[in-house]
Tab-separated table of C-alpha atoms in Angstrom:
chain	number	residue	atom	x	y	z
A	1	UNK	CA	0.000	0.000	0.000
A	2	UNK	CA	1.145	3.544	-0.914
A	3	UNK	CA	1.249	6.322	1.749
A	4	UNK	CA	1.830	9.951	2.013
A	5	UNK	CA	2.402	11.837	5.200
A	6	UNK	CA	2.584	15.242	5.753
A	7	UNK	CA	3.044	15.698	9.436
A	8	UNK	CA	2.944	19.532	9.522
A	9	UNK	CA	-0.641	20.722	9.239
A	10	UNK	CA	-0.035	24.388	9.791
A	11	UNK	CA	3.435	26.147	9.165
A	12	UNK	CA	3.319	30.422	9.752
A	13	UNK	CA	6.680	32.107	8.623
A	14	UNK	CA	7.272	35.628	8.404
A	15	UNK	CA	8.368	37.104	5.063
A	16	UNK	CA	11.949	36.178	3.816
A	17	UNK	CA	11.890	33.349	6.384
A	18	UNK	CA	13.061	29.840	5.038
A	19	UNK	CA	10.299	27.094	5.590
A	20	UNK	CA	11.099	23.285	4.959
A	21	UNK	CA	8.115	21.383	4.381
A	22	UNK	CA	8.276	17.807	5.245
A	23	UNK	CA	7.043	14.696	3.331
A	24	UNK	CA	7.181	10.973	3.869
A	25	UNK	CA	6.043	8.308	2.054
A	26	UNK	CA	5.876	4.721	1.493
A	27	UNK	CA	5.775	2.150	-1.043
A	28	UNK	CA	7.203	-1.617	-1.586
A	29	UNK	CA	7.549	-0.496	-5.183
A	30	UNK	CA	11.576	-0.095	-6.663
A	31	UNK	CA	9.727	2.407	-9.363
A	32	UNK	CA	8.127	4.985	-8.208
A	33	UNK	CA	7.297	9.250	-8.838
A	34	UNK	CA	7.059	11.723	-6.036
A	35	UNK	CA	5.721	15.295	-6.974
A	36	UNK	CA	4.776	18.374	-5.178
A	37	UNK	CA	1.915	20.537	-5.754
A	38	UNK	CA	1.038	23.776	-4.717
A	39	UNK	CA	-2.591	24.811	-4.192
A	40	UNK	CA	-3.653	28.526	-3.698
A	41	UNK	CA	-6.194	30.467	-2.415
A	42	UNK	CA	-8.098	30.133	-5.545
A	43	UNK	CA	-7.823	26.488	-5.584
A	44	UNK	CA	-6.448	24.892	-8.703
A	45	UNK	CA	-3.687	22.289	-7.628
A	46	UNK	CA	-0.205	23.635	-9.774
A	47	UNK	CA	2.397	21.061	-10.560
A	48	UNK	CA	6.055	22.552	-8.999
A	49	UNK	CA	8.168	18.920	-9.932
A	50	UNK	CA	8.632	15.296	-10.155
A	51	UNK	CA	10.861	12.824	-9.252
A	52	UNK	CA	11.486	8.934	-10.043
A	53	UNK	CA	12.726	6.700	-7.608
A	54	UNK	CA	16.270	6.232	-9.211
A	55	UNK	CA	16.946	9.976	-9.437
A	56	UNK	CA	18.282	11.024	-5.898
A	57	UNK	CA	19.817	13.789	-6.676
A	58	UNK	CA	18.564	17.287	-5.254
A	59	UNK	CA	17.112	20.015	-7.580
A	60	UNK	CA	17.069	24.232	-7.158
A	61	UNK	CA	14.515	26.192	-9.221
A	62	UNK	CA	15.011	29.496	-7.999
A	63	UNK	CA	13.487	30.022	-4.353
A	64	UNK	CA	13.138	26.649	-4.352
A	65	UNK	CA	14.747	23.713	-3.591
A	66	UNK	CA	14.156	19.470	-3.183
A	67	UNK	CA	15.672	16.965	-0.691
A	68	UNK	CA	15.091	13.325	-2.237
A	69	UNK	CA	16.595	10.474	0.577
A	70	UNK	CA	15.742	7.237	0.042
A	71	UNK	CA	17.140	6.476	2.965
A	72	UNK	CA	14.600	7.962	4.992
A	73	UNK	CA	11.570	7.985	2.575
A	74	UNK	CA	11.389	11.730	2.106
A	75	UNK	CA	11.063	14.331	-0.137
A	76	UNK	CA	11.661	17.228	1.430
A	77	UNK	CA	10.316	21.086	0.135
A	78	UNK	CA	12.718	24.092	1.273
A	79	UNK	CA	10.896	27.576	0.563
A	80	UNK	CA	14.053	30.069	0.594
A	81	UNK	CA	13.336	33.900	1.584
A	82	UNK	CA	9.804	33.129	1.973
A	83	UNK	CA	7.369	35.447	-0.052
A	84	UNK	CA	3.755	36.304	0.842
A	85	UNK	CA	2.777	35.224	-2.798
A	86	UNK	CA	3.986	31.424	-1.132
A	87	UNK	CA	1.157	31.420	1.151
A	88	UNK	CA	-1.338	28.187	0.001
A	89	UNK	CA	-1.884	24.469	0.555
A	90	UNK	CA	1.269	22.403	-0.813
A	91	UNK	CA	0.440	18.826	-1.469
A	92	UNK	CA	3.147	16.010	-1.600
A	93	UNK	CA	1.916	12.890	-3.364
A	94	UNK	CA	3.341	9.682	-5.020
A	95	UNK	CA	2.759	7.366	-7.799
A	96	UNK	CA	3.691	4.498	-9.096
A	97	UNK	CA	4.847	3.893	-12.753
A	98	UNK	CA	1.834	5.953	-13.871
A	99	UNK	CA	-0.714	5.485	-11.833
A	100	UNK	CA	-2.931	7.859	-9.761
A	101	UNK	CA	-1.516	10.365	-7.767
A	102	UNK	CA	-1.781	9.396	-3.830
A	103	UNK	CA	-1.863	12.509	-1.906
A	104	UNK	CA	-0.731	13.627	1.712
A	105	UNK	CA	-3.284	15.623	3.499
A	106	UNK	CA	-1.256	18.970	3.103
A	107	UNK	CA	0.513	21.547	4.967
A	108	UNK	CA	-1.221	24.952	4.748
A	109	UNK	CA	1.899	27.603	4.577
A	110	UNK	CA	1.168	31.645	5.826
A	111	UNK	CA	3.515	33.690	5.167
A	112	UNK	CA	3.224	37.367	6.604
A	113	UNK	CA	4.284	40.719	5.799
B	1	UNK	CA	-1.711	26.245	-24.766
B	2	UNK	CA	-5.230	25.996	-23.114
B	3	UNK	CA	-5.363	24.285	-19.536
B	4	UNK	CA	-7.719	21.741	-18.302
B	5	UNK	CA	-11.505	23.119	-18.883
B	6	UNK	CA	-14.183	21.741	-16.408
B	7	UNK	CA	-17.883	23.285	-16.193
B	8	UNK	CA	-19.622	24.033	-13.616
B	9	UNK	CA	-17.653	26.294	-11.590
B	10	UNK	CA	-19.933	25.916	-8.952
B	11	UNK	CA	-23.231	23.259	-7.684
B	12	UNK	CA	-25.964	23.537	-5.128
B	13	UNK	CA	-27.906	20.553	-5.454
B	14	UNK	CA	-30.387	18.719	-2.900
B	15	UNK	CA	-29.450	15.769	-1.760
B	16	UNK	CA	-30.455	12.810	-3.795
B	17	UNK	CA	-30.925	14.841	-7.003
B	18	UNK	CA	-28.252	14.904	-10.159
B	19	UNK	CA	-25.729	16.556	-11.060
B	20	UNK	CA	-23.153	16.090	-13.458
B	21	UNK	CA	-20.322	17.290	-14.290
B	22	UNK	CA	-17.689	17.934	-17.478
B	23	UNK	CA	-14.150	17.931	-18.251
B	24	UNK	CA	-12.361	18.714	-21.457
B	25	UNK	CA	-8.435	17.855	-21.056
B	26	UNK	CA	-5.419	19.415	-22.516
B	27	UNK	CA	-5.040	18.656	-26.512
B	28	UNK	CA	-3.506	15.703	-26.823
B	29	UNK	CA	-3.630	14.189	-23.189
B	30	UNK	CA	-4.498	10.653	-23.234
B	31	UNK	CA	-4.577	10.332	-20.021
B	32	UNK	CA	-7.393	11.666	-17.518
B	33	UNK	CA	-8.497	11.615	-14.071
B	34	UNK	CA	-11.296	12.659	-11.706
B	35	UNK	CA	-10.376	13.154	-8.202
B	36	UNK	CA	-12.526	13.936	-5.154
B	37	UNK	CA	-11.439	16.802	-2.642
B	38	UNK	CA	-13.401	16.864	0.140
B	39	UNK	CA	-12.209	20.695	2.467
B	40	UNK	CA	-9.034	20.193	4.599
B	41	UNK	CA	-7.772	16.833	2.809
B	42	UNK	CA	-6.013	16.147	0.056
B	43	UNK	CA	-7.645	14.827	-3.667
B	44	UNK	CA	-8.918	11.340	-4.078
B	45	UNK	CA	-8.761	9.344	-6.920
B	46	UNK	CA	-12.052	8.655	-8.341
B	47	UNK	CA	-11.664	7.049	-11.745
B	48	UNK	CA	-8.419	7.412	-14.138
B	49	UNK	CA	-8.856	6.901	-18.033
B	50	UNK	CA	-6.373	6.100	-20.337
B	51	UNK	CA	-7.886	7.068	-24.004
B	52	UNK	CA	-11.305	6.165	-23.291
B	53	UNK	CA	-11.194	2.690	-21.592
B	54	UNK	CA	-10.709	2.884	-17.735
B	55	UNK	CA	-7.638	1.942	-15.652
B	56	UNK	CA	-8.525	2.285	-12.034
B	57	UNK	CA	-11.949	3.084	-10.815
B	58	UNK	CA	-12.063	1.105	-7.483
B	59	UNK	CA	-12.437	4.014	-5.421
B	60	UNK	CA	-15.613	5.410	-7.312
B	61	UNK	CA	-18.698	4.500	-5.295
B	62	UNK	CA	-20.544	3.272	-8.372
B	63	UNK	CA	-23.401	2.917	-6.854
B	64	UNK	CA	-24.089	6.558	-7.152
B	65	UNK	CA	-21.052	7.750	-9.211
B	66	UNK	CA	-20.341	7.133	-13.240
B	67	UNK	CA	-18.211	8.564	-15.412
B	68	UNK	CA	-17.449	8.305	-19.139
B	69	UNK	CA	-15.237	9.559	-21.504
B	70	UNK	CA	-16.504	9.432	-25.367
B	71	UNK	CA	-14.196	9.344	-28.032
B	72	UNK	CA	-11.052	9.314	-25.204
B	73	UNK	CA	-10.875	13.114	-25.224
B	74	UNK	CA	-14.299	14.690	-22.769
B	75	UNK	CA	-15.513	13.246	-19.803
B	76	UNK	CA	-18.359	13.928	-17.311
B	77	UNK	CA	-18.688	12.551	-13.890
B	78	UNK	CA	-22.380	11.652	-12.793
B	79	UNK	CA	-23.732	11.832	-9.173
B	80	UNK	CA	-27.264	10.267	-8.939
B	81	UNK	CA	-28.630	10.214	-6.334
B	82	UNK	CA	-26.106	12.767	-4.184
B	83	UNK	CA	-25.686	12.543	-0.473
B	84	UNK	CA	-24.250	15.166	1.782
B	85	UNK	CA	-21.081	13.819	1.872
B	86	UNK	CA	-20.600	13.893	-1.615
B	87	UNK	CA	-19.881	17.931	-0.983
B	88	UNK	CA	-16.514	18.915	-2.094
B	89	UNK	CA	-14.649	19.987	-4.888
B	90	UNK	CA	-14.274	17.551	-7.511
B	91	UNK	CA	-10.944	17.890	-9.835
B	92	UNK	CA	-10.341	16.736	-13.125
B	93	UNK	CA	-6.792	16.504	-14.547
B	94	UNK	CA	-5.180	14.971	-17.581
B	95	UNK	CA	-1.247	14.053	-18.623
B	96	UNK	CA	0.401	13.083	-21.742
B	97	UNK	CA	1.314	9.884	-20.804
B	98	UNK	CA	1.220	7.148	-17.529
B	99	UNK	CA	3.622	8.549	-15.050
B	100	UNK	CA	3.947	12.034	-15.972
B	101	UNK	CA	3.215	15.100	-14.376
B	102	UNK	CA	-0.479	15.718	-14.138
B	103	UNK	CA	-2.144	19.157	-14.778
B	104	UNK	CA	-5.371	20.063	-13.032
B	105	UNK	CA	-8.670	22.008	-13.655
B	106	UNK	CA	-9.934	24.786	-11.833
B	107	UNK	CA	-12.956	21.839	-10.294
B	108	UNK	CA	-15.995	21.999	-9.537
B	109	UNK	CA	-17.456	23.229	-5.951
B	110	UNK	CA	-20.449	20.710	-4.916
B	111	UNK	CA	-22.564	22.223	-2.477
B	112	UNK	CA	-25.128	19.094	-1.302
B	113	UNK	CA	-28.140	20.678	0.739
Protein backbone atom coordinates (compact mmCIF):
# COMPACT_ATOMS: atom_id res chain seq x y z
CA UNK A 1 0.00 0.00 0.00
CA UNK A 2 1.15 3.54 -0.91
CA UNK A 3 1.25 6.32 1.75
CA UNK A 4 1.83 9.95 2.01
CA UNK A 5 2.40 11.84 5.20
CA UNK A 6 2.58 15.24 5.75
CA UNK A 7 3.04 15.70 9.44
CA UNK A 8 2.94 19.53 9.52
CA UNK A 9 -0.64 20.72 9.24
CA UNK A 10 -0.04 24.39 9.79
CA UNK A 11 3.43 26.15 9.17
CA UNK A 12 3.32 30.42 9.75
CA UNK A 13 6.68 32.11 8.62
CA UNK A 14 7.27 35.63 8.40
CA UNK A 15 8.37 37.10 5.06
CA UNK A 16 11.95 36.18 3.82
CA UNK A 17 11.89 33.35 6.38
CA UNK A 18 13.06 29.84 5.04
CA UNK A 19 10.30 27.09 5.59
CA UNK A 20 11.10 23.29 4.96
CA UNK A 21 8.11 21.38 4.38
CA UNK A 22 8.28 17.81 5.25
CA UNK A 23 7.04 14.70 3.33
CA UNK A 24 7.18 10.97 3.87
CA UNK A 25 6.04 8.31 2.05
CA UNK A 26 5.88 4.72 1.49
CA UNK A 27 5.77 2.15 -1.04
CA UNK A 28 7.20 -1.62 -1.59
CA UNK A 29 7.55 -0.50 -5.18
CA UNK A 30 11.58 -0.10 -6.66
CA UNK A 31 9.73 2.41 -9.36
CA UNK A 32 8.13 4.99 -8.21
CA UNK A 33 7.30 9.25 -8.84
CA UNK A 34 7.06 11.72 -6.04
CA UNK A 35 5.72 15.29 -6.97
CA UNK A 36 4.78 18.37 -5.18
CA UNK A 37 1.92 20.54 -5.75
CA UNK A 38 1.04 23.78 -4.72
CA UNK A 39 -2.59 24.81 -4.19
CA UNK A 40 -3.65 28.53 -3.70
CA UNK A 41 -6.19 30.47 -2.41
CA UNK A 42 -8.10 30.13 -5.55
CA UNK A 43 -7.82 26.49 -5.58
CA UNK A 44 -6.45 24.89 -8.70
CA UNK A 45 -3.69 22.29 -7.63
CA UNK A 46 -0.21 23.63 -9.77
CA UNK A 47 2.40 21.06 -10.56
CA UNK A 48 6.06 22.55 -9.00
CA UNK A 49 8.17 18.92 -9.93
CA UNK A 50 8.63 15.30 -10.15
CA UNK A 51 10.86 12.82 -9.25
CA UNK A 52 11.49 8.93 -10.04
CA UNK A 53 12.73 6.70 -7.61
CA UNK A 54 16.27 6.23 -9.21
CA UNK A 55 16.95 9.98 -9.44
CA UNK A 56 18.28 11.02 -5.90
CA UNK A 57 19.82 13.79 -6.68
CA UNK A 58 18.56 17.29 -5.25
CA UNK A 59 17.11 20.01 -7.58
CA UNK A 60 17.07 24.23 -7.16
CA UNK A 61 14.51 26.19 -9.22
CA UNK A 62 15.01 29.50 -8.00
CA UNK A 63 13.49 30.02 -4.35
CA UNK A 64 13.14 26.65 -4.35
CA UNK A 65 14.75 23.71 -3.59
CA UNK A 66 14.16 19.47 -3.18
CA UNK A 67 15.67 16.96 -0.69
CA UNK A 68 15.09 13.32 -2.24
CA UNK A 69 16.60 10.47 0.58
CA UNK A 70 15.74 7.24 0.04
CA UNK A 71 17.14 6.48 2.96
CA UNK A 72 14.60 7.96 4.99
CA UNK A 73 11.57 7.98 2.58
CA UNK A 74 11.39 11.73 2.11
CA UNK A 75 11.06 14.33 -0.14
CA UNK A 76 11.66 17.23 1.43
CA UNK A 77 10.32 21.09 0.13
CA UNK A 78 12.72 24.09 1.27
CA UNK A 79 10.90 27.58 0.56
CA UNK A 80 14.05 30.07 0.59
CA UNK A 81 13.34 33.90 1.58
CA UNK A 82 9.80 33.13 1.97
CA UNK A 83 7.37 35.45 -0.05
CA UNK A 84 3.76 36.30 0.84
CA UNK A 85 2.78 35.22 -2.80
CA UNK A 86 3.99 31.42 -1.13
CA UNK A 87 1.16 31.42 1.15
CA UNK A 88 -1.34 28.19 0.00
CA UNK A 89 -1.88 24.47 0.56
CA UNK A 90 1.27 22.40 -0.81
CA UNK A 91 0.44 18.83 -1.47
CA UNK A 92 3.15 16.01 -1.60
CA UNK A 93 1.92 12.89 -3.36
CA UNK A 94 3.34 9.68 -5.02
CA UNK A 95 2.76 7.37 -7.80
CA UNK A 96 3.69 4.50 -9.10
CA UNK A 97 4.85 3.89 -12.75
CA UNK A 98 1.83 5.95 -13.87
CA UNK A 99 -0.71 5.48 -11.83
CA UNK A 100 -2.93 7.86 -9.76
CA UNK A 101 -1.52 10.37 -7.77
CA UNK A 102 -1.78 9.40 -3.83
CA UNK A 103 -1.86 12.51 -1.91
CA UNK A 104 -0.73 13.63 1.71
CA UNK A 105 -3.28 15.62 3.50
CA UNK A 106 -1.26 18.97 3.10
CA UNK A 107 0.51 21.55 4.97
CA UNK A 108 -1.22 24.95 4.75
CA UNK A 109 1.90 27.60 4.58
CA UNK A 110 1.17 31.65 5.83
CA UNK A 111 3.51 33.69 5.17
CA UNK A 112 3.22 37.37 6.60
CA UNK A 113 4.28 40.72 5.80
CA UNK B 1 -1.71 26.25 -24.77
CA UNK B 2 -5.23 26.00 -23.11
CA UNK B 3 -5.36 24.29 -19.54
CA UNK B 4 -7.72 21.74 -18.30
CA UNK B 5 -11.51 23.12 -18.88
CA UNK B 6 -14.18 21.74 -16.41
CA UNK B 7 -17.88 23.29 -16.19
CA UNK B 8 -19.62 24.03 -13.62
CA UNK B 9 -17.65 26.29 -11.59
CA UNK B 10 -19.93 25.92 -8.95
CA UNK B 11 -23.23 23.26 -7.68
CA UNK B 12 -25.96 23.54 -5.13
CA UNK B 13 -27.91 20.55 -5.45
CA UNK B 14 -30.39 18.72 -2.90
CA UNK B 15 -29.45 15.77 -1.76
CA UNK B 16 -30.46 12.81 -3.79
CA UNK B 17 -30.92 14.84 -7.00
CA UNK B 18 -28.25 14.90 -10.16
CA UNK B 19 -25.73 16.56 -11.06
CA UNK B 20 -23.15 16.09 -13.46
CA UNK B 21 -20.32 17.29 -14.29
CA UNK B 22 -17.69 17.93 -17.48
CA UNK B 23 -14.15 17.93 -18.25
CA UNK B 24 -12.36 18.71 -21.46
CA UNK B 25 -8.44 17.86 -21.06
CA UNK B 26 -5.42 19.42 -22.52
CA UNK B 27 -5.04 18.66 -26.51
CA UNK B 28 -3.51 15.70 -26.82
CA UNK B 29 -3.63 14.19 -23.19
CA UNK B 30 -4.50 10.65 -23.23
CA UNK B 31 -4.58 10.33 -20.02
CA UNK B 32 -7.39 11.67 -17.52
CA UNK B 33 -8.50 11.62 -14.07
CA UNK B 34 -11.30 12.66 -11.71
CA UNK B 35 -10.38 13.15 -8.20
CA UNK B 36 -12.53 13.94 -5.15
CA UNK B 37 -11.44 16.80 -2.64
CA UNK B 38 -13.40 16.86 0.14
CA UNK B 39 -12.21 20.70 2.47
CA UNK B 40 -9.03 20.19 4.60
CA UNK B 41 -7.77 16.83 2.81
CA UNK B 42 -6.01 16.15 0.06
CA UNK B 43 -7.65 14.83 -3.67
CA UNK B 44 -8.92 11.34 -4.08
CA UNK B 45 -8.76 9.34 -6.92
CA UNK B 46 -12.05 8.65 -8.34
CA UNK B 47 -11.66 7.05 -11.75
CA UNK B 48 -8.42 7.41 -14.14
CA UNK B 49 -8.86 6.90 -18.03
CA UNK B 50 -6.37 6.10 -20.34
CA UNK B 51 -7.89 7.07 -24.00
CA UNK B 52 -11.31 6.17 -23.29
CA UNK B 53 -11.19 2.69 -21.59
CA UNK B 54 -10.71 2.88 -17.73
CA UNK B 55 -7.64 1.94 -15.65
CA UNK B 56 -8.52 2.28 -12.03
CA UNK B 57 -11.95 3.08 -10.82
CA UNK B 58 -12.06 1.10 -7.48
CA UNK B 59 -12.44 4.01 -5.42
CA UNK B 60 -15.61 5.41 -7.31
CA UNK B 61 -18.70 4.50 -5.30
CA UNK B 62 -20.54 3.27 -8.37
CA UNK B 63 -23.40 2.92 -6.85
CA UNK B 64 -24.09 6.56 -7.15
CA UNK B 65 -21.05 7.75 -9.21
CA UNK B 66 -20.34 7.13 -13.24
CA UNK B 67 -18.21 8.56 -15.41
CA UNK B 68 -17.45 8.31 -19.14
CA UNK B 69 -15.24 9.56 -21.50
CA UNK B 70 -16.50 9.43 -25.37
CA UNK B 71 -14.20 9.34 -28.03
CA UNK B 72 -11.05 9.31 -25.20
CA UNK B 73 -10.87 13.11 -25.22
CA UNK B 74 -14.30 14.69 -22.77
CA UNK B 75 -15.51 13.25 -19.80
CA UNK B 76 -18.36 13.93 -17.31
CA UNK B 77 -18.69 12.55 -13.89
CA UNK B 78 -22.38 11.65 -12.79
CA UNK B 79 -23.73 11.83 -9.17
CA UNK B 80 -27.26 10.27 -8.94
CA UNK B 81 -28.63 10.21 -6.33
CA UNK B 82 -26.11 12.77 -4.18
CA UNK B 83 -25.69 12.54 -0.47
CA UNK B 84 -24.25 15.17 1.78
CA UNK B 85 -21.08 13.82 1.87
CA UNK B 86 -20.60 13.89 -1.61
CA UNK B 87 -19.88 17.93 -0.98
CA UNK B 88 -16.51 18.91 -2.09
CA UNK B 89 -14.65 19.99 -4.89
CA UNK B 90 -14.27 17.55 -7.51
CA UNK B 91 -10.94 17.89 -9.84
CA UNK B 92 -10.34 16.74 -13.12
CA UNK B 93 -6.79 16.50 -14.55
CA UNK B 94 -5.18 14.97 -17.58
CA UNK B 95 -1.25 14.05 -18.62
CA UNK B 96 0.40 13.08 -21.74
CA UNK B 97 1.31 9.88 -20.80
CA UNK B 98 1.22 7.15 -17.53
CA UNK B 99 3.62 8.55 -15.05
CA UNK B 100 3.95 12.03 -15.97
CA UNK B 101 3.21 15.10 -14.38
CA UNK B 102 -0.48 15.72 -14.14
CA UNK B 103 -2.14 19.16 -14.78
CA UNK B 104 -5.37 20.06 -13.03
CA UNK B 105 -8.67 22.01 -13.66
CA UNK B 106 -9.93 24.79 -11.83
CA UNK B 107 -12.96 21.84 -10.29
CA UNK B 108 -16.00 22.00 -9.54
CA UNK B 109 -17.46 23.23 -5.95
CA UNK B 110 -20.45 20.71 -4.92
CA UNK B 111 -22.56 22.22 -2.48
CA UNK B 112 -25.13 19.09 -1.30
CA UNK B 113 -28.14 20.68 0.74
Amino acid sequence: AQKVTQAQTEISVVEKEDVTLDCVYETRDTTYYLFWYKQPPSGELVFLIRRNSFDEQNEISGRYSWNFQKSTSSFNFTITASQVVDSAVYFCALSNSGYALNFGKGTSLLVTP
Amino acid sequence: EAGVAQSPRYKIIEKRQSVAFWCNPISGHATLYWYQQILGQGPKLLIQFQNNGVVDDSQLPKDRFSAERLKGVDSTLKIQPAKLEDSAVYLCASSYLLANEQFFGPGTRLTVL
